[in-house]
Coordinates of C-alpha atoms in Angstrom, one line a residue:
M1 CA -10.6 -2.2 -13.5
M2 CA -8.4 0.9 -13.4
K3 CA -5.5 0.9 -11.0
T4 CA -5.9 3.9 -8.8
K5 CA -2.2 4.0 -7.8
N6 CA -1.2 4.4 -11.5
I7 CA -3.5 7.4 -12.4
L8 CA -3.5 9.1 -9.1
A9 CA 0.2 9.3 -8.3
G10 CA 1.1 12.3 -6.4
A11 CA -2.4 13.0 -5.0
V12 CA -2.4 15.5 -2.2
T13 CA -4.0 14.2 1.0
L14 CA -5.3 16.4 3.7
F15 CA -2.3 16.0 6.0
A16 CA 0.1 16.6 3.1
A17 CA -1.8 19.7 2.0
V18 CA -1.5 21.2 5.6
T19 CA 2.2 20.2 5.7
L20 CA 3.0 21.8 2.5
A21 CA 1.0 24.9 3.4
A22 CA 3.4 25.2 6.4
C23 CA 6.3 25.0 4.0
S24 CA 5.0 27.8 1.7
T25 CA 3.8 30.3 4.2
G26 CA 6.4 29.9 6.9
T27 CA 3.7 30.9 9.5
N28 CA 2.9 29.1 12.7
K29 CA -0.9 29.1 12.9
D30 CA -2.9 26.8 15.1
I31 CA -4.4 23.8 13.4
V32 CA -6.3 22.1 16.2
T33 CA -7.0 23.5 19.7
M34 CA -8.3 21.4 22.7
K35 CA -8.4 21.6 26.4
G36 CA -4.9 21.8 27.7
N37 CA -3.2 21.6 24.3
T38 CA -2.8 23.1 20.8
I39 CA -1.4 21.6 17.6
D40 CA 0.1 24.3 15.4
V41 CA 1.6 24.3 11.9
S42 CA 5.2 24.1 13.0
E43 CA 4.6 21.1 15.3
F44 CA 2.6 19.3 12.7
Y45 CA 5.2 20.1 10.0
E46 CA 8.0 18.7 12.3
R47 CA 6.1 15.5 12.9
V48 CA 5.0 14.6 9.3
K49 CA 7.8 16.0 7.1
T50 CA 9.6 12.7 7.1
N51 CA 6.4 10.9 6.0
Q52 CA 7.1 9.3 2.5
Q53 CA 3.8 10.6 1.0
A54 CA 4.4 14.1 2.3
Q55 CA 7.9 14.0 0.8
Q56 CA 6.6 12.7 -2.6
V57 CA 4.0 15.6 -2.7
L58 CA 6.8 18.2 -2.2
L59 CA 8.8 16.6 -5.0
S60 CA 5.8 16.7 -7.2
M61 CA 5.3 20.4 -6.4
V62 CA 8.8 21.2 -7.3
I63 CA 8.6 19.3 -10.6
N64 CA 5.4 21.0 -11.4
D65 CA 6.7 24.5 -10.8
V66 CA 10.1 23.9 -12.6
F67 CA 8.5 22.5 -15.8
E68 CA 5.6 25.0 -15.9
E69 CA 8.2 27.8 -15.9
Q70 CA 10.4 26.3 -18.5
Y71 CA 7.8 24.6 -20.8
G72 CA 4.4 26.0 -19.8
K73 CA 3.8 27.6 -23.3
K74 CA 4.3 24.2 -24.9
V75 CA 1.2 22.5 -23.5
S76 CA -2.3 23.9 -24.2
S77 CA -5.4 23.6 -22.1
K78 CA -7.1 21.9 -25.1
E79 CA -4.5 19.1 -25.0
V80 CA -5.2 18.6 -21.3
D81 CA -9.0 18.6 -21.8
E82 CA -8.7 16.0 -24.5
A83 CA -6.5 13.8 -22.4
Y84 CA -9.0 14.0 -19.5
D85 CA -12.0 13.3 -21.8
K86 CA -10.2 10.3 -23.1
M87 CA -9.8 8.9 -19.6
V88 CA -13.5 9.6 -18.8
K89 CA -14.4 7.7 -22.0
Q90 CA -12.1 4.8 -21.2
Y91 CA -13.0 4.3 -17.5
G92 CA -16.4 5.9 -17.1
E93 CA -17.7 6.1 -13.6
S94 CA -14.7 4.3 -12.1
L95 CA -12.5 7.3 -12.8
T96 CA -14.8 9.5 -10.7
A97 CA -14.7 7.0 -7.9
A98 CA -10.9 6.8 -8.0
L99 CA -10.6 10.6 -8.0
T100 CA -12.9 10.9 -5.1
S101 CA -11.1 8.3 -3.0
A102 CA -7.8 10.1 -3.5
G103 CA -9.3 13.5 -2.6
L104 CA -8.9 14.8 -6.1
T105 CA -11.4 16.8 -8.2
Q106 CA -11.6 17.1 -12.0
E107 CA -9.6 20.2 -11.9
T108 CA -6.8 18.8 -9.7
Y109 CA -6.5 15.7 -11.8
K110 CA -6.3 17.9 -14.9
Q111 CA -3.3 19.7 -13.2
Q112 CA -1.6 16.2 -12.8
I113 CA -2.3 15.5 -16.5
R114 CA -0.7 18.9 -17.5
A115 CA 2.4 18.2 -15.4
N116 CA 2.9 14.9 -17.1
K117 CA 2.5 16.4 -20.5
L118 CA 5.1 19.1 -19.7
V119 CA 7.7 16.5 -18.8
E120 CA 6.8 14.4 -21.8
F121 CA 7.5 17.4 -24.0
A122 CA 10.8 18.1 -22.4
V123 CA 11.8 14.5 -23.0
K124 CA 10.5 14.5 -26.5
E125 CA 12.5 17.7 -27.3
A126 CA 15.7 16.1 -25.9
A127 CA 15.1 12.9 -27.7
E128 CA 14.7 14.7 -31.0
K129 CA 18.1 16.3 -30.6
E130 CA 19.7 12.8 -30.8
L131 CA 18.0 11.8 -34.1
T132 CA 20.8 12.4 -36.4
D133 CA 21.0 10.7 -39.8
E134 CA 23.5 8.2 -38.2
K135 CA 21.0 7.5 -35.5
Y136 CA 18.2 7.0 -37.9
K137 CA 20.4 4.5 -39.8
E138 CA 21.1 2.6 -36.7
L139 CA 17.4 2.4 -35.8
Y140 CA 16.7 1.3 -39.4
E141 CA 19.2 -1.6 -39.1
A142 CA 17.3 -2.9 -36.1
Y143 CA 13.8 -2.4 -37.7
T144 CA 11.6 -5.1 -39.0
P145 CA 8.7 -4.0 -41.2
E146 CA 5.1 -5.1 -40.6
V147 CA 4.2 -8.8 -40.7
T148 CA 0.8 -10.4 -40.6
A149 CA 0.7 -13.2 -38.1
Q150 CA -1.7 -15.3 -35.9
I151 CA -1.4 -15.9 -32.2
I152 CA -3.1 -18.1 -29.6
K153 CA -2.7 -16.8 -26.1
L154 CA -3.1 -19.2 -23.2
G155 CA -2.6 -19.1 -19.4
D156 CA -1.4 -22.7 -18.9
E157 CA 1.8 -24.0 -20.3
A158 CA 0.6 -27.6 -20.6
K159 CA -2.4 -26.5 -22.5
A160 CA -0.3 -24.3 -24.8
N161 CA 1.9 -27.2 -25.7
E162 CA -1.1 -29.2 -26.4
I163 CA -2.5 -26.6 -28.7
L164 CA 0.9 -26.2 -30.3
A165 CA 1.0 -29.9 -31.3
Q166 CA -2.5 -29.4 -32.8
A167 CA -1.4 -26.3 -34.7
Q168 CA 1.7 -28.1 -36.1
A169 CA -0.3 -31.0 -37.4
E170 CA -0.8 -31.4 -41.2
G171 CA -4.0 -29.6 -42.3
A172 CA -4.4 -27.8 -39.0
D173 CA -6.9 -24.8 -38.9
F174 CA -4.9 -22.3 -36.9
A175 CA -7.8 -19.7 -37.0
Q176 CA -10.2 -22.2 -35.5
L177 CA -7.9 -23.2 -32.8
A178 CA -7.5 -19.5 -31.9
K179 CA -11.2 -19.0 -31.8
D180 CA -11.7 -22.1 -29.6
H181 CA -8.9 -21.7 -27.2
S182 CA -7.2 -18.2 -27.2
T183 CA -7.7 -16.0 -24.2
D184 CA -6.8 -12.8 -26.2
T185 CA -10.2 -11.2 -26.7
A186 CA -8.8 -8.7 -29.1
T187 CA -7.7 -11.3 -31.7
K188 CA -9.5 -14.6 -31.0
E189 CA -12.6 -13.9 -33.0
N190 CA -10.5 -13.0 -36.1
G191 CA -8.6 -16.2 -35.9
G192 CA -5.8 -14.8 -33.8
T193 CA -4.8 -12.5 -36.7
V194 CA -2.6 -9.5 -35.8
K195 CA -0.3 -7.1 -37.7
F196 CA 2.7 -5.5 -36.1
D197 CA 6.3 -4.4 -36.8
S198 CA 9.3 -4.2 -34.5
T199 CA 8.2 -0.9 -33.0
S200 CA 4.6 -2.1 -32.1
T201 CA 3.5 -2.6 -28.5
T202 CA 0.4 -4.7 -29.4
V203 CA 2.2 -7.9 -28.7
P204 CA 5.0 -8.8 -26.3
N205 CA 8.6 -8.5 -27.4
E206 CA 9.1 -12.3 -27.0
V207 CA 6.2 -12.9 -29.5
K208 CA 7.6 -10.4 -32.0
T209 CA 11.1 -12.0 -31.8
A210 CA 9.6 -15.5 -32.4
V211 CA 7.5 -14.5 -35.3
F212 CA 10.2 -12.5 -37.0
A213 CA 12.3 -15.6 -37.1
L214 CA 9.8 -17.7 -39.0
N215 CA 9.1 -18.1 -42.7
D216 CA 5.8 -17.3 -44.3
G217 CA 3.1 -19.9 -43.4
Q218 CA 5.3 -21.4 -40.6
V219 CA 4.1 -22.2 -37.1
G220 CA 6.6 -21.6 -34.2
A221 CA 8.6 -24.7 -33.1
S222 CA 7.9 -24.0 -29.4
V223 CA 5.5 -22.2 -27.1
V224 CA 6.6 -18.5 -26.4
K225 CA 6.6 -17.5 -22.8
S226 CA 5.9 -13.9 -21.8
V227 CA 5.6 -12.3 -18.3
N228 CA 3.6 -9.1 -18.0
L229 CA 5.7 -6.9 -15.8
S230 CA 2.7 -4.8 -14.7
N231 CA 1.0 -7.7 -13.0
Y232 CA 3.6 -10.5 -13.2
Q233 CA 1.2 -12.8 -15.0
T234 CA 2.7 -15.3 -17.3
S235 CA 1.2 -16.0 -20.7
Y236 CA 2.0 -18.6 -23.2
Y237 CA 1.7 -18.1 -27.0
V238 CA 1.4 -20.4 -30.0
V239 CA 2.4 -18.3 -33.0
K240 CA 2.3 -18.5 -36.8
L241 CA 3.7 -16.1 -39.4
N242 CA 1.5 -15.5 -42.5
T243 CA 3.4 -12.9 -44.5
K244 CA 6.3 -10.6 -44.2
S245 CA 6.8 -7.2 -45.7
E246 CA 9.8 -6.5 -47.8
K247 CA 12.2 -4.1 -46.1
A248 CA 12.8 -0.9 -48.2
A249 CA 16.4 -0.1 -49.0
D250 CA 16.1 3.6 -47.9
W251 CA 15.7 4.3 -44.2
K252 CA 13.9 7.5 -45.0
E253 CA 10.8 5.4 -46.0
Y254 CA 10.5 4.6 -42.3
K255 CA 11.6 8.0 -40.8
D256 CA 8.3 8.9 -39.1
T257 CA 7.9 5.3 -37.6
L258 CA 11.4 5.3 -36.4
K259 CA 11.2 8.7 -34.8
D260 CA 7.9 8.0 -33.0
S261 CA 9.3 4.7 -31.7
F262 CA 12.5 6.3 -30.5
I263 CA 10.7 9.1 -28.7
K264 CA 8.4 6.6 -26.9
S265 CA 11.3 4.5 -25.9
K266 CA 13.0 7.6 -24.3
Q267 CA 9.8 8.6 -22.5
N268 CA 9.8 5.1 -21.0
D269 CA 13.4 5.1 -20.1
A270 CA 13.5 6.0 -16.4
T271 CA 17.2 6.9 -16.6
F272 CA 16.7 9.3 -19.5
V273 CA 13.7 11.0 -17.9
K274 CA 15.6 11.4 -14.6
G275 CA 18.3 13.2 -16.5
I276 CA 15.9 15.6 -18.1
I277 CA 14.4 16.4 -14.7
S278 CA 17.9 16.8 -13.2
E279 CA 18.8 19.2 -15.9
A280 CA 15.6 21.2 -15.4
F281 CA 16.3 21.4 -11.7
K282 CA 19.8 22.6 -12.4
T283 CA 18.5 25.3 -14.8
A284 CA 16.0 26.4 -12.2
N285 CA 18.7 26.5 -9.4
V286 CA 16.6 24.3 -7.2
K287 CA 18.0 24.0 -3.7
V288 CA 16.9 22.0 -0.7
K289 CA 16.7 24.0 2.6
D290 CA 15.5 21.3 4.9
Q291 CA 17.5 18.2 5.5
A292 CA 14.4 16.2 5.9
F293 CA 13.8 16.5 2.1
Q294 CA 17.4 16.0 1.1
G295 CA 17.0 12.3 0.4
I296 CA 14.0 12.5 -2.0
M297 CA 15.4 15.4 -3.8
S298 CA 18.9 14.1 -4.2
Q299 CA 17.9 11.8 -7.1
Y300 CA 17.6 15.0 -9.2
I301 CA 20.1 17.3 -7.4
T302 CA 23.7 16.6 -6.8
T303 CA 25.2 17.3 -3.4
G304 CA 26.9 20.4 -4.7
D305 CA 23.7 21.8 -5.9
S306 CA 22.0 21.5 -2.5
S307 CA 22.4 24.2 0.1
S308 CA 23.1 23.4 3.9
A309 CA 19.8 22.1 5.3
S310 CA 17.9 23.5 8.2
S311 CA 15.3 21.5 10.1
S312 CA 13.1 24.4 11.1
A313 CA 9.8 25.1 9.3
S314 CA 10.5 28.8 9.1
S315 CA 13.6 28.4 7.0
T316 CA 12.0 26.0 4.5
E317 CA 11.2 27.2 1.2
A318 CA 9.1 25.3 -1.4
S319 CA 7.1 26.0 -4.5
S320 CA 3.3 25.5 -4.5
S321 CA 1.6 23.4 -7.2
S322 CA 0.4 19.9 -8.0
E323 CA 1.9 17.1 -10.2
T324 CA 0.5 14.1 -12.1
Q325 CA 1.6 10.7 -12.3
E326 CA 2.6 8.0 -14.7
S327 CA 3.1 6.4 -15.7
S328 CA 4.1 5.7 -18.2
S329 CA 5.2 6.1 -15.5
D330 CA 7.6 7.3 -14.7
Q331 CA 9.2 10.4 -13.1

């Protein structure tokens, strides 16, 4: 089941939309009238501007506008449509339900996808500038070519140790053990067979490290423990190396693989991404005019870049737009 909070980060709720409308227009229109009282935009803004969700929406709006201005021509509508269609295919009706519950439409979600892609492009461009021959050689030294292995994934450590003992026994049928006991639906029917290199994300890093240390045909000496940081579930693996690929002597043989892996690592590096956003903000001369938003914006703007704050709605300036998640993860 899809995690709504992951794909809908930055969704604009009704209260946040009204709040930010106040920021952008600087007017003081009535929102609600009643006998003996009126709630206007200014009053509402002052009440909710310190709300964490409202602050996150403003940050999203600023990121959207800044990256649209600097990188807008680098992402096409076709790319956005293809990414959206992929989500529809992957999640089906559950995507529609998640969008509806967050107050989003197909169009506003596509705006989020576009914003993510703009930031991804900026990160990719910056990462590519670091890929000198020296950097490629460094990546090559740490690279392990593709191996063919077998894994048995289990959720219980005692059970995993039991299966390990059976797999280490003379004449053991590792493939059958995987079919009978593995909880990894992607590999169990194929006897646990999987292929990966050191840049792959198909298996946990702990599994890769354990397999790379083995010789052809060897079963691991102990159970491999891995914690999934997205849900904190612990899995236990029994592993076997079937064959290793011989590493080519020239790093250029793996140039495309090394490049793709390096860029992905940078896109998943929160510190690196933060630096890219900060640089974009500096180029755009982003300044915070209301002290209430100083905290959330300060992660991307140094104190010297922010102007003196004012708490009144009429002096607040903000951009208008919408921003996507993710991630990955990630801004």
